[in-house]
């Protein structure tokens, strides 16, 4: 397995564990920022790298009527 550089750290064999975490879908700016702040604080207690991830368009919902997210323009704001 090759190591991959992400910003200022590497992911791969022999590297610290990388956690990718966040809410399944963006529900609003304040909620997303709150989740990111809490997760960053939690991860600082451990020797791990952290990547925050949340989807702006979650197309694989169990129902066509389920909330998919704010969409591309609002999600990338």
Short mmCIF file of C-alpha atoms in Angstrom, two decimals:
data_model
loop_
_atom_site.label_atom_id
_atom_site.label_comp_id
_atom_site.label_asym_id
_atom_site.label_seq_id
_atom_site.Cartn_x
_atom_site.Cartn_y
_atom_site.Cartn_z
CA UNK A 1 0.00 0.00 0.00
CA UNK A 2 1.33 3.42 -0.92
CA UNK A 3 1.22 6.32 1.48
CA UNK A 4 -0.94 9.24 0.36
CA UNK A 5 -0.34 12.82 1.45
CA UNK A 6 -3.40 14.79 2.60
CA UNK A 7 -2.51 18.40 3.43
CA UNK A 8 0.21 18.12 6.10
CA UNK A 9 -0.01 14.39 6.95
CA UNK A 10 0.22 10.98 5.32
CA UNK A 11 -2.25 8.09 5.24
CA UNK A 12 -0.97 4.56 4.82
CA UNK A 13 1.17 1.79 6.22
CA UNK A 14 3.22 2.87 9.21
CA UNK A 15 1.32 6.15 9.58
CA UNK A 16 -0.93 7.18 12.47
CA UNK A 17 -4.57 6.16 12.22
CA UNK A 18 -6.73 8.59 10.23
CA UNK A 19 -10.34 9.10 11.32
CA UNK A 20 -12.83 10.36 8.70
CA UNK A 21 -15.99 11.45 10.48
CA UNK A 22 -18.89 13.87 10.44
CA UNK A 23 -22.65 14.00 10.01
CA UNK A 24 -24.09 11.94 7.17
CA UNK A 25 -25.57 15.01 5.52
CA UNK A 26 -25.29 18.77 6.05
CA UNK A 27 -28.44 19.99 7.80
CA UNK A 28 -27.41 23.61 8.26
CA UNK A 29 -24.33 25.78 8.65
CA UNK A 30 -24.45 26.19 12.44
CA UNK A 31 -25.05 22.47 13.06
CA UNK A 32 -22.24 21.47 10.71
CA UNK A 33 -19.77 23.92 12.28
CA UNK A 34 -20.75 22.75 15.77
CA UNK A 35 -20.20 19.09 14.81
CA UNK A 36 -16.81 19.94 13.29
CA UNK A 37 -15.69 21.85 16.40
CA UNK A 38 -16.74 19.04 18.75
CA UNK A 39 -15.07 16.36 16.64
CA UNK A 40 -11.82 18.34 16.31
CA UNK A 41 -11.68 18.80 20.10
CA UNK A 42 -12.33 15.08 20.64
CA UNK A 43 -9.66 14.01 18.15
CA UNK A 44 -7.02 16.27 19.73
CA UNK A 45 -7.00 13.91 22.73
CA UNK A 46 -5.68 11.05 20.57
CA UNK A 47 -2.61 10.52 18.37
CA UNK A 48 -4.67 10.38 15.16
CA UNK A 49 -5.15 12.41 12.01
CA UNK A 50 -8.67 13.71 11.42
CA UNK A 51 -10.67 14.50 8.28
CA UNK A 52 -14.13 16.07 8.65
CA UNK A 53 -16.66 14.90 6.07
CA UNK A 54 -20.33 15.73 5.51
CA UNK A 55 -22.36 15.36 2.31
CA UNK A 56 -24.16 18.24 0.61
CA UNK A 57 -26.23 15.84 -1.55
CA UNK A 58 -26.97 12.39 -0.19
CA UNK A 59 -28.63 10.67 -3.15
CA UNK A 60 -28.61 7.14 -1.68
CA UNK A 61 -31.55 7.64 0.70
CA UNK A 62 -33.95 4.81 1.61
CA UNK A 63 -36.89 6.91 0.40
CA UNK A 64 -37.19 9.33 -2.51
CA UNK A 65 -38.88 11.71 -0.06
CA UNK A 66 -35.98 11.77 2.45
CA UNK A 67 -33.90 14.92 2.95
CA UNK A 68 -30.88 14.83 0.63
CA UNK A 69 -29.03 17.90 1.89
CA UNK A 70 -28.72 21.54 0.89
CA UNK A 71 -27.36 20.89 -2.61
CA UNK A 72 -24.10 21.86 -4.29
CA UNK A 73 -24.24 25.66 -4.15
CA UNK A 74 -25.32 25.95 -0.50
CA UNK A 75 -23.21 22.96 0.59
CA UNK A 76 -19.98 24.48 -0.73
CA UNK A 77 -20.67 27.97 0.60
#
